[in-house]
mmCIF file of C-alpha atoms and ligand atoms in Angstrom:
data_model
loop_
_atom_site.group_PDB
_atom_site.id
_atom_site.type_symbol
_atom_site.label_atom_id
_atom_site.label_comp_id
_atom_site.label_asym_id
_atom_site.label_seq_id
_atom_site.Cartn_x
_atom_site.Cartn_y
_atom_site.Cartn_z
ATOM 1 C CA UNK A 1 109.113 133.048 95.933
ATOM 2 C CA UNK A 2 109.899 132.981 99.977
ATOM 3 C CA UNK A 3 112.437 129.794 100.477
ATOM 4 C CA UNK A 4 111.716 128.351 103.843
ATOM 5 C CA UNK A 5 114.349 127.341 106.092
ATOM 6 C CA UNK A 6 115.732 123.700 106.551
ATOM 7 C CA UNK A 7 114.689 122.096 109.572
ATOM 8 C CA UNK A 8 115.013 118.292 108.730
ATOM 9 C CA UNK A 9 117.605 116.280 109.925
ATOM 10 C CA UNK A 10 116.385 113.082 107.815
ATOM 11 C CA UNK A 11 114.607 112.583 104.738
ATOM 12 C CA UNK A 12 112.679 109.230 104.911
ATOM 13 C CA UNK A 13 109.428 110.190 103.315
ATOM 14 C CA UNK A 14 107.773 112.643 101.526
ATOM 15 C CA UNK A 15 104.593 111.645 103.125
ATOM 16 C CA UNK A 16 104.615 114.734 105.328
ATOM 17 C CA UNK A 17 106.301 117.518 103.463
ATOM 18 C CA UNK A 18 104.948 120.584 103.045
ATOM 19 C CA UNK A 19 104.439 122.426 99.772
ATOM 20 C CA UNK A 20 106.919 125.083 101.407
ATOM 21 C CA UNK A 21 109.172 122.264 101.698
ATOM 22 C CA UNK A 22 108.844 120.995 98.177
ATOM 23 C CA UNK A 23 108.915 124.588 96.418
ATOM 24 C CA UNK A 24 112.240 124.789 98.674
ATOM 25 C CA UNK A 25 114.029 121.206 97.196
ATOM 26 C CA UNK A 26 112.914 122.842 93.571
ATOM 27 C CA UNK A 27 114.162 126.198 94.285
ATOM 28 C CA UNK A 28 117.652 124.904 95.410
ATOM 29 C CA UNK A 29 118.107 122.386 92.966
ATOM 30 C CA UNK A 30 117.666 124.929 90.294
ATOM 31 C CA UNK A 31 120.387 127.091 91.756
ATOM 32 C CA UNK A 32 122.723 123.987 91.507
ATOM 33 C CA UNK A 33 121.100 123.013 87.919
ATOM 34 C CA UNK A 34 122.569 126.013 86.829
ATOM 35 C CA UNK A 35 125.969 125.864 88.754
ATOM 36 C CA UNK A 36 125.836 122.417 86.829
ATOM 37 C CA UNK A 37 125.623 124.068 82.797
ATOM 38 C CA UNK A 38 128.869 126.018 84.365
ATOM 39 C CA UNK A 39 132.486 125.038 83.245
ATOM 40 C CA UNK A 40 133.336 124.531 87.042
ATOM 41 C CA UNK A 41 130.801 122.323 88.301
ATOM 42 C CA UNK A 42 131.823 122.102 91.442
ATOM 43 C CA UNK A 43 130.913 124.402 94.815
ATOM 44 C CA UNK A 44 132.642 124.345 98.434
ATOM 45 C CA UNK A 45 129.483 123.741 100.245
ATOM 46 C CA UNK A 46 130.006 120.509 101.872
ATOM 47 C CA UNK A 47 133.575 120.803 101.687
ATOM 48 C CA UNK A 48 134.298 119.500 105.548
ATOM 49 C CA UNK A 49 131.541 116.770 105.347
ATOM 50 C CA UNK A 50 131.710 113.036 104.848
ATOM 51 C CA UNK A 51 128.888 111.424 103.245
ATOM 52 C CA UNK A 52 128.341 107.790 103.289
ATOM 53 C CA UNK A 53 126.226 105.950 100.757
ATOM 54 C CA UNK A 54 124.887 102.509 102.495
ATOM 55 C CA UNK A 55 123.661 100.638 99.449
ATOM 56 C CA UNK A 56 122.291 97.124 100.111
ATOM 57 C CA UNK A 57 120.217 96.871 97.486
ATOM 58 C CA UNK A 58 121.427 96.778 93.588
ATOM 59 C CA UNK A 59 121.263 100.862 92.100
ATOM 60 C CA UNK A 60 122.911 102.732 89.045
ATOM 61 C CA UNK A 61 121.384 105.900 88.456
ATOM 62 C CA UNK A 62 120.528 106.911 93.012
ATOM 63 C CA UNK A 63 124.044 105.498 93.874
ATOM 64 C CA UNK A 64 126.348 106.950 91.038
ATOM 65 C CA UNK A 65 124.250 110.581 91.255
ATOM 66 C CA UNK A 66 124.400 110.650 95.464
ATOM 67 C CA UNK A 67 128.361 110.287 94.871
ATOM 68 C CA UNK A 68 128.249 112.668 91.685
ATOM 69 C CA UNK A 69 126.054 115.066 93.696
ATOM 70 C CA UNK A 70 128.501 114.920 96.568
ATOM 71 C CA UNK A 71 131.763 115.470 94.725
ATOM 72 C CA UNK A 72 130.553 118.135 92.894
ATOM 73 C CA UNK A 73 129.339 119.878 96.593
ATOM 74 C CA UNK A 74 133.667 119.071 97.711
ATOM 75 C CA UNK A 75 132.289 116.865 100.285
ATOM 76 C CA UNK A 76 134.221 113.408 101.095
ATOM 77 C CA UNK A 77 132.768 110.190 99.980
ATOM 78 C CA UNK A 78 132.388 106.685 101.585
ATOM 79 C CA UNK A 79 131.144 103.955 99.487
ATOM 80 C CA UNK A 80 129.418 100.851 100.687
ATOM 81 C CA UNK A 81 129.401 97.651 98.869
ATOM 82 C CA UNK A 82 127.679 94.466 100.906
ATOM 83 C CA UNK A 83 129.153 91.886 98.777
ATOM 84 C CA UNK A 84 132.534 93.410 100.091
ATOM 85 C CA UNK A 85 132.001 94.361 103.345
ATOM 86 C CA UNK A 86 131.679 93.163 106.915
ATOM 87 C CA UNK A 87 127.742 91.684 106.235
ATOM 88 C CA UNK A 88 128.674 88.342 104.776
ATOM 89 C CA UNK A 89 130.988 88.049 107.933
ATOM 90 C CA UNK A 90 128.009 88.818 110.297
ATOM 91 C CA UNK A 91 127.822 92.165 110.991
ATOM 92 C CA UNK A 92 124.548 93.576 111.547
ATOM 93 C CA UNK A 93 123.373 96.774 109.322
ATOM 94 C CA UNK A 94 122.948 98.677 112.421
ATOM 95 C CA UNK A 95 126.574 98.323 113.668
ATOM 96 C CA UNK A 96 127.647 98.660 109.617
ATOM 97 C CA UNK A 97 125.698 102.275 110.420
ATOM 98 C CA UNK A 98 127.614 102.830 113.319
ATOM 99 C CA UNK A 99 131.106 102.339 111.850
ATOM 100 C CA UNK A 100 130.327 104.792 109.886
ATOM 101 C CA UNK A 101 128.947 106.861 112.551
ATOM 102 C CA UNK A 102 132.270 106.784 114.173
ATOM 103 C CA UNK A 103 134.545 107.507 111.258
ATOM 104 C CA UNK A 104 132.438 110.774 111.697
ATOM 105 C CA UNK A 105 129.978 110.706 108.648
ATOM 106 C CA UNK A 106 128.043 113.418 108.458
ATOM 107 C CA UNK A 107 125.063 112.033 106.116
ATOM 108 C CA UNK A 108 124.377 108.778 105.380
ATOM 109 C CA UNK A 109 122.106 107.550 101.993
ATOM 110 C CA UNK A 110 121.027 104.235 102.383
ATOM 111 C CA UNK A 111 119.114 101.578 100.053
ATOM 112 C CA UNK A 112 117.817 98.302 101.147
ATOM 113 C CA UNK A 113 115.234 95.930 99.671
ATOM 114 C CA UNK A 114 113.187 95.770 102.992
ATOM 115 C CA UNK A 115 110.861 98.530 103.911
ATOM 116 C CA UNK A 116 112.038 100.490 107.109
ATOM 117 C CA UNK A 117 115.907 100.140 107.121
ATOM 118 C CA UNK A 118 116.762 103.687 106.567
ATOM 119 C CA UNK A 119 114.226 104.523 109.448
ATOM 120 C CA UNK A 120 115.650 101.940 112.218
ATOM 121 C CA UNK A 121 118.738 103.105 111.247
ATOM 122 C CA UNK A 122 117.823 107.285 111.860
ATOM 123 C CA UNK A 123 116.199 105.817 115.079
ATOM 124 C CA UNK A 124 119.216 104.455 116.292
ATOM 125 C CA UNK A 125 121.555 107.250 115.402
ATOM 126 C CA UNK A 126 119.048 109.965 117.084
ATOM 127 C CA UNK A 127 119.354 107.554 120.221
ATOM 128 C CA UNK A 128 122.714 107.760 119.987
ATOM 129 C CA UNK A 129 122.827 111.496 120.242
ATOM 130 C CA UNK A 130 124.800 112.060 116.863
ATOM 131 C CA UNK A 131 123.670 114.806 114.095
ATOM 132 C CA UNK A 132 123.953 111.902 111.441
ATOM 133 C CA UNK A 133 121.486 112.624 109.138
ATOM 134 C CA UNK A 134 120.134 109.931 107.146
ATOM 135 C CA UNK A 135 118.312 109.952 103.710
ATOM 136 C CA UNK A 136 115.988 106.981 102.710
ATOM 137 C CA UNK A 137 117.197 105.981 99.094
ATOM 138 C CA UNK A 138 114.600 103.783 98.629
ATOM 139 C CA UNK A 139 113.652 101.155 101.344
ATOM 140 C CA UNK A 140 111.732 97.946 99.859
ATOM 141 C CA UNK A 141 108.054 98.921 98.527
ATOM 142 C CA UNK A 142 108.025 101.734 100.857
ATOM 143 C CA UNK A 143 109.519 105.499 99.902
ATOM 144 C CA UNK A 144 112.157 106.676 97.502
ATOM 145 C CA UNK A 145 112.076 110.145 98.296
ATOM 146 C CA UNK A 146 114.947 111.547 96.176
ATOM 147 C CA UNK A 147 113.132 109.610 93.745
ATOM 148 C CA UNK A 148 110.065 111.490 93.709
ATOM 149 C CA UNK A 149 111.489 114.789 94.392
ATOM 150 C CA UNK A 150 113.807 114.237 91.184
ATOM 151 C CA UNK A 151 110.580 113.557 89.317
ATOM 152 C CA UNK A 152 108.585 116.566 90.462
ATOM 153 C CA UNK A 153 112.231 118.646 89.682
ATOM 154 C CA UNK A 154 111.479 117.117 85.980
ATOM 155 C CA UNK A 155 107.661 117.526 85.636
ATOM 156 C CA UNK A 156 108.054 121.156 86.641
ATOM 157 C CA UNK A 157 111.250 122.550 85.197
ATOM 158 C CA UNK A 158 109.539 120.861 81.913
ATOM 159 C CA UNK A 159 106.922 123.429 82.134
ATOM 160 C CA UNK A 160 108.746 126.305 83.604
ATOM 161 C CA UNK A 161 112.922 125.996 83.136
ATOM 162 C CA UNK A 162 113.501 129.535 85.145
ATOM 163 C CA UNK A 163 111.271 129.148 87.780
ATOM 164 C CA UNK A 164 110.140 125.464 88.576
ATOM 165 C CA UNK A 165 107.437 125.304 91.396
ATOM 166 C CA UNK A 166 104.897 123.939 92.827
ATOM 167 C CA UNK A 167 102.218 125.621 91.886
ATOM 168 C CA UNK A 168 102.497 124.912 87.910
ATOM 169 C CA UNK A 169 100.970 121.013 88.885
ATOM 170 C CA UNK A 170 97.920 122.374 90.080
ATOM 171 C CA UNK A 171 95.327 120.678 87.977
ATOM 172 C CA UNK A 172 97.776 118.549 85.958
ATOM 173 C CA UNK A 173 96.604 115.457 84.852
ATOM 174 C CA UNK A 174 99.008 112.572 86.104
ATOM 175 C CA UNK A 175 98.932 109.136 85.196
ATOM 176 C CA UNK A 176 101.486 106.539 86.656
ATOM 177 C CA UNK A 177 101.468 103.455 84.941
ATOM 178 C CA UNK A 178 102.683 99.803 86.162
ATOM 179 C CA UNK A 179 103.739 98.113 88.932
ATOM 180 C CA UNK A 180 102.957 100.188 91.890
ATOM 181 C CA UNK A 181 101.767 97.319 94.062
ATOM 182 C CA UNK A 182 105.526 97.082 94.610
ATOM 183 C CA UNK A 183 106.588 100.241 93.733
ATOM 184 C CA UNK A 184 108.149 102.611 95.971
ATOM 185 C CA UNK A 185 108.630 105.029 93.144
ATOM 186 C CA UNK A 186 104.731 105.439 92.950
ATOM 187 C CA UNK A 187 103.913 106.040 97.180
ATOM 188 C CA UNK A 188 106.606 108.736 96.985
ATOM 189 C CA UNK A 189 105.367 110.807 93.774
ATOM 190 C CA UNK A 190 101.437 110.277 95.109
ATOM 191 C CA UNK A 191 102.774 112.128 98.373
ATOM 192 C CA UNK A 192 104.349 115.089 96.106
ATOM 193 C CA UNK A 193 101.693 115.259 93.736
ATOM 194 C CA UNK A 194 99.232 115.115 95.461
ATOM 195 C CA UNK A 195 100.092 117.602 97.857
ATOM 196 C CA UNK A 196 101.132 119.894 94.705
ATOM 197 C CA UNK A 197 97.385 120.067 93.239
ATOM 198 C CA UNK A 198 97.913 117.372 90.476
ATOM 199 C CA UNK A 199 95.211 114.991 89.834
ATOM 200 C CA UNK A 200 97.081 111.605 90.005
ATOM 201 C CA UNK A 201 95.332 108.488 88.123
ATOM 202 C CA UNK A 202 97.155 104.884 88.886
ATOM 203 C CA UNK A 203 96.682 102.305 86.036
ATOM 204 C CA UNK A 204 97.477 98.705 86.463
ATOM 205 C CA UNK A 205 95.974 94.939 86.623
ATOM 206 C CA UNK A 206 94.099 94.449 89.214
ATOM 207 C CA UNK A 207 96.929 92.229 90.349
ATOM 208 C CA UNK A 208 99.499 94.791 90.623
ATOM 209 C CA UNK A 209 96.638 97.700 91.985
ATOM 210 C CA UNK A 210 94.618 97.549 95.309
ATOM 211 C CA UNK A 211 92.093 99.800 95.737
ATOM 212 C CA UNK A 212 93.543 100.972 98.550
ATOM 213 C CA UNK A 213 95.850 103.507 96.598
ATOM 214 C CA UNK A 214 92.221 105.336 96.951
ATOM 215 C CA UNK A 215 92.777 106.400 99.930
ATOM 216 C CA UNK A 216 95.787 108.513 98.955
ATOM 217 C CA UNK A 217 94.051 110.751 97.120
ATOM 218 C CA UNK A 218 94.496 109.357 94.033
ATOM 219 C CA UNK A 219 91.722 107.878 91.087
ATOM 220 C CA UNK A 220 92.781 103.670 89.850
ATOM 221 C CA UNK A 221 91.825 102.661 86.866
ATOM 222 C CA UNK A 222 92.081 98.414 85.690
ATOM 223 C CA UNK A 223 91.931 99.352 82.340
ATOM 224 C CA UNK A 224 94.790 102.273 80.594
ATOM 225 C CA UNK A 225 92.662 104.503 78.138
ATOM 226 C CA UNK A 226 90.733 106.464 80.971
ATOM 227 C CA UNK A 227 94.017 106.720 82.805
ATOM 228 C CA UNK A 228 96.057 108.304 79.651
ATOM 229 C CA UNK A 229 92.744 110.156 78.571
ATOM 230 C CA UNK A 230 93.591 113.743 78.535
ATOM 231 C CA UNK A 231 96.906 113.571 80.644
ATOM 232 C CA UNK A 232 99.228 116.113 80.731
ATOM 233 C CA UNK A 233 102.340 113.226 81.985
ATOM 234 C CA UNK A 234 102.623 109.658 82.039
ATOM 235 C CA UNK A 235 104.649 108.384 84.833
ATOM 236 C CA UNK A 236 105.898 104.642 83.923
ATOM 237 C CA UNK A 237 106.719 102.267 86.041
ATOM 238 C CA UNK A 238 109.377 98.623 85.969
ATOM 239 C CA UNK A 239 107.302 95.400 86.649
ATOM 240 C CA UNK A 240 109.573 94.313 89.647
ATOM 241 C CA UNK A 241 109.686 90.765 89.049
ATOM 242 C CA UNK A 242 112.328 90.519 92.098
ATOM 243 C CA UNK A 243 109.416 91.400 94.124
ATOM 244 C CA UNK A 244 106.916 89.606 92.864
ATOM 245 C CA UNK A 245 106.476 85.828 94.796
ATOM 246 C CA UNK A 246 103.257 85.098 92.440
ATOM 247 C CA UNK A 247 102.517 85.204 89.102
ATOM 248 C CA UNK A 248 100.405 88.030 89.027
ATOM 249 C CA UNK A 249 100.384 89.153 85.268
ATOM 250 C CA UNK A 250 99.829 86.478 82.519
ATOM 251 C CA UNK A 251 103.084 86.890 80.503
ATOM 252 C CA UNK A 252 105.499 89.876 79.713
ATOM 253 C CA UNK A 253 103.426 90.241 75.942
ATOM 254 C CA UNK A 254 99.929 90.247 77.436
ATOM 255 C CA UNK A 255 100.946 93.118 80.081
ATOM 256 C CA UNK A 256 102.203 95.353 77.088
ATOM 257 C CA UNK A 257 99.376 94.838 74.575
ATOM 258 C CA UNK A 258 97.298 95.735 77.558
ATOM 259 C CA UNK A 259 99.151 98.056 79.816
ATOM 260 C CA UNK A 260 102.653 99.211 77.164
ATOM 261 C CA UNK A 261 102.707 102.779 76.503
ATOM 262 C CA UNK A 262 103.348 103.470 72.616
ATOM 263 C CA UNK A 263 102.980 106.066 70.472
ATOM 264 C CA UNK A 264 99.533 105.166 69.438
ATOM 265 C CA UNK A 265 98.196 104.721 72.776
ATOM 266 C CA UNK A 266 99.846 108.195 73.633
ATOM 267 C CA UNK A 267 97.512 109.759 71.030
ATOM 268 C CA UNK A 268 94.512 110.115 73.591
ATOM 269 C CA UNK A 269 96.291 112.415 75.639
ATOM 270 C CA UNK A 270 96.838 116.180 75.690
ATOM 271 C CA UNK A 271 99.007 116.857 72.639
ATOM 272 C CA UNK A 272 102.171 118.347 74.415
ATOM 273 C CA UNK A 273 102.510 114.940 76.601
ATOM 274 C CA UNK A 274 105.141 113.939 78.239
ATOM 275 C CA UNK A 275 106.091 110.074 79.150
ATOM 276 C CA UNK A 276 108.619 109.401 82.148
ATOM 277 C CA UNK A 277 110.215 106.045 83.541
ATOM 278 C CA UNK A 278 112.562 106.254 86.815
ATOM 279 C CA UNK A 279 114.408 103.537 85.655
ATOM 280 C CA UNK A 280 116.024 100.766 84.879
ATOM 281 C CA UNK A 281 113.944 99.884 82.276
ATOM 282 C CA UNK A 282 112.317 97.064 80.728
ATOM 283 C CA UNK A 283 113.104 98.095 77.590
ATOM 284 C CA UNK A 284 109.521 96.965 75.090
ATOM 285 C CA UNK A 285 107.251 96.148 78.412
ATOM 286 C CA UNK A 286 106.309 99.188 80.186
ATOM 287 C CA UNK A 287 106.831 101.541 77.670
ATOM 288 C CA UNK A 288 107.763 101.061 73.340
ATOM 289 C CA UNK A 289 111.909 101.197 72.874
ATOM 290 C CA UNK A 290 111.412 103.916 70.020
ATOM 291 C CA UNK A 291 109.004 105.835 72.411
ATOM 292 C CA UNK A 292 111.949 106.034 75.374
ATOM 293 C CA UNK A 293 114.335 107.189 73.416
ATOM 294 C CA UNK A 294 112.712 110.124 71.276
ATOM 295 C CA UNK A 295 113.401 113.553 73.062
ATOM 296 C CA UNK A 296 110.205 115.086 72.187
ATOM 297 C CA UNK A 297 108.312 112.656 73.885
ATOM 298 C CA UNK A 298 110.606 110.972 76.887
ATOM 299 C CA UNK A 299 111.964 112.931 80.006
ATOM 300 C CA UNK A 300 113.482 110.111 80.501
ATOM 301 C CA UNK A 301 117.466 111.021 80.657
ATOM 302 C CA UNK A 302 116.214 114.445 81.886
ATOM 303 C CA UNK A 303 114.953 112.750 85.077
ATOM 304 C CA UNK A 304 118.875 110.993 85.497
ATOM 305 C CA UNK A 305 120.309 114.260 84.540
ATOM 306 C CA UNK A 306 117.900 116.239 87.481
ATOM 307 C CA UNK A 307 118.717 113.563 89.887
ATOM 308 C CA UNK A 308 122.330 115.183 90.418
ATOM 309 C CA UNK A 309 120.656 118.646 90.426
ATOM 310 C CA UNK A 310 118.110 117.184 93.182
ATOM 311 C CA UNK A 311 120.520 115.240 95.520
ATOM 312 C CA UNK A 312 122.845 118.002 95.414
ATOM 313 C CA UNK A 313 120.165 120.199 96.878
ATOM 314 C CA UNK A 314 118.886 117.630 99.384
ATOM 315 C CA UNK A 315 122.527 117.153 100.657
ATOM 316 C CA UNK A 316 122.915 120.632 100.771
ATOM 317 C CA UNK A 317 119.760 121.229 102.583
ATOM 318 C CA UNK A 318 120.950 118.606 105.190
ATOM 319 C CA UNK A 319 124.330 119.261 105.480
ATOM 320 C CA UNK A 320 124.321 122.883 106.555
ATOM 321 C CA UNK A 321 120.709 123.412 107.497
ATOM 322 C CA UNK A 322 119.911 126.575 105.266
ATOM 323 C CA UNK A 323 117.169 127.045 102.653
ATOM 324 C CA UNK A 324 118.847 129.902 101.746
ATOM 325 C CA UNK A 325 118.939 130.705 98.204
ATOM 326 C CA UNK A 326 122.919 130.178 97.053
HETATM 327 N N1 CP B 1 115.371 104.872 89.766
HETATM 328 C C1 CP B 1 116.249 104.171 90.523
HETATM 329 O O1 CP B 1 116.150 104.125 91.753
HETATM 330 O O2 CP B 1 117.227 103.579 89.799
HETATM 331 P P1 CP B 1 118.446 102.718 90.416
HETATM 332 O O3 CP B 1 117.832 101.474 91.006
HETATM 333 O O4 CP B 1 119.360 102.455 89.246
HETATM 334 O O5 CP B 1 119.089 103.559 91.482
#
């Protein structure tokens, strides 16, 4: 497989990459996947780069593996807390951006719970003239990029460990299940999937589903069983109730008799089914507790344990500019 070469400074969405681009994030995350089953885990790559992680929202699993993914490339780390830092005094987020700008950061991974952030703030460093490059670590209900590249790192190494690619989604049946009204989670993986060939069905309340989401290629169903019927994957999602200024499901119970994934309601699938959650989860809501945690049915810690595989590969990728196989 050809591995194209690197030409973005920023990764804010995966609305327009290319299937190149995503076969080249798989390829070079599965170079460091296997650097990571090595007794030294760590590679000079990055070792004269200083990479910043701007998070403004609450995160466990994107903050903790950008720093782990880091580390393990040598490069220096910066961490950002906003309870902590300059913000409660006044400081704006742009000039927070620029501090770190001039302590010479190299990349900079920010979260924040409004949509856009992460772009204003590549806008303003590209007007300043610097090679900052800035990663979108998921901005409100927008994008979470590493997110869905993590996720399509999962679905395909699942199917192929040795060579994950593109190509083996093409005619997979996906079904993402929850939230994705609010869910960034969902807008990035319809971009990937989409793009890779998979057939993508959304399943959710009316509430919590527009039919808008048609327009992006993918099939909505109000109702789960012809969403889960035949699928191949079943992406859930968390009902973000920090998000949510209306009611808009009738109680916690009602959304899991109707909308839970269990065991049972797995049965309607294709039999070698896999069920996926990006986390955190709400553990007996979106999906059954006994279903997250049994390994032959859950990717779930395999997605957290990709995520260092995948940001490793996406810093890389930024940092020196190179597809080139390692
Ligand atoms: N999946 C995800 O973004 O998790 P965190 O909020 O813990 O980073």
């Amino acid at each position: 497989m050809a591995i194209a070469p690197w030409t973005r400074r920023h990764i804010l969405s995966l609305a327009d990459f290319t299937v190149a681009e995503l076969d080249t994030v798989l390829q070079t995350a599965s170079s460091f996947n296997e650097v990571l089953q090595r007794q030294t885990k760590k590679v000079p790559a990055l070792q004269t780069k200083l990479v910043a992680t701007l998070f403004f929202e609450s995160s466990t699993r994107t903050r903790n593996s950008f720093e782990l993914a880091a580390k393990r490339l040598s490069a220096d780390v910066l961490n950002f807390a906003p309870g902590t830092s300059s913000l409660s005094k006044g400081e704006t987020i742009l000039d927070t951006a620029k501090t770190f700008l001039a302590m010479g950061a190299d990349m900079m991974i920010v979260r924040h719970q409004s949509s856009g952030v992460p772009q204003s703030i590549a806008a303003e460093m590209d007007r300043l003239g610097g090679k900052v490059g800035i990663l979108n670590a998921g901005d409100g209900c927008h994008e979470h990029p590493s997110q869905g590249l993590l996720d399509l790192f999962t679905l395909c190494t699942s199917i192929d460990p040795v060579k994950p690619r593109a190509q083996l989604l093409e005619g997979k049946k996906v079904a993402i299940v929850g939230d994705i009204l609010h869910s960034r989670v969902a807008r990035s993986n319809l971009w990937s999937l989409t793009k890779c060939g998979a057939e993508v069905h959304l399943a959710a309340p009316p509430t919590l589903l527009p039919k808008t989401f048609e327009s992006y290629g993918a099939t909505i169903h109000w109702t789960l069983e012809p969403a889960l019927a035949d699928a191949d994957f079943v992406m859930t999602l968390r009902l973000q109730h920090e998000r949510m200024t209306q009611y808009l499901i009738p109680s916690l119970r009602e959304y899991h008799l109707r909308y839970g994934i269990t065991r049972d309601r797995l049965k309607v699938c294709r039999p070698e089914v896999k069920v996926l959650h990006p986390g955190p989860v709400n553990r007996g809501v979106e999906l059954s507790s006994d279903l997250m945690d049994d390994p032959a049915l859950s990717l779930i810690s395999q997605q957290v344990t990709s995520g260092v595989a995948v940001r490793m590969a996406l810093l890389y990728l930024m940092g020196s500019g190179t597809g080139m196989a390692l």
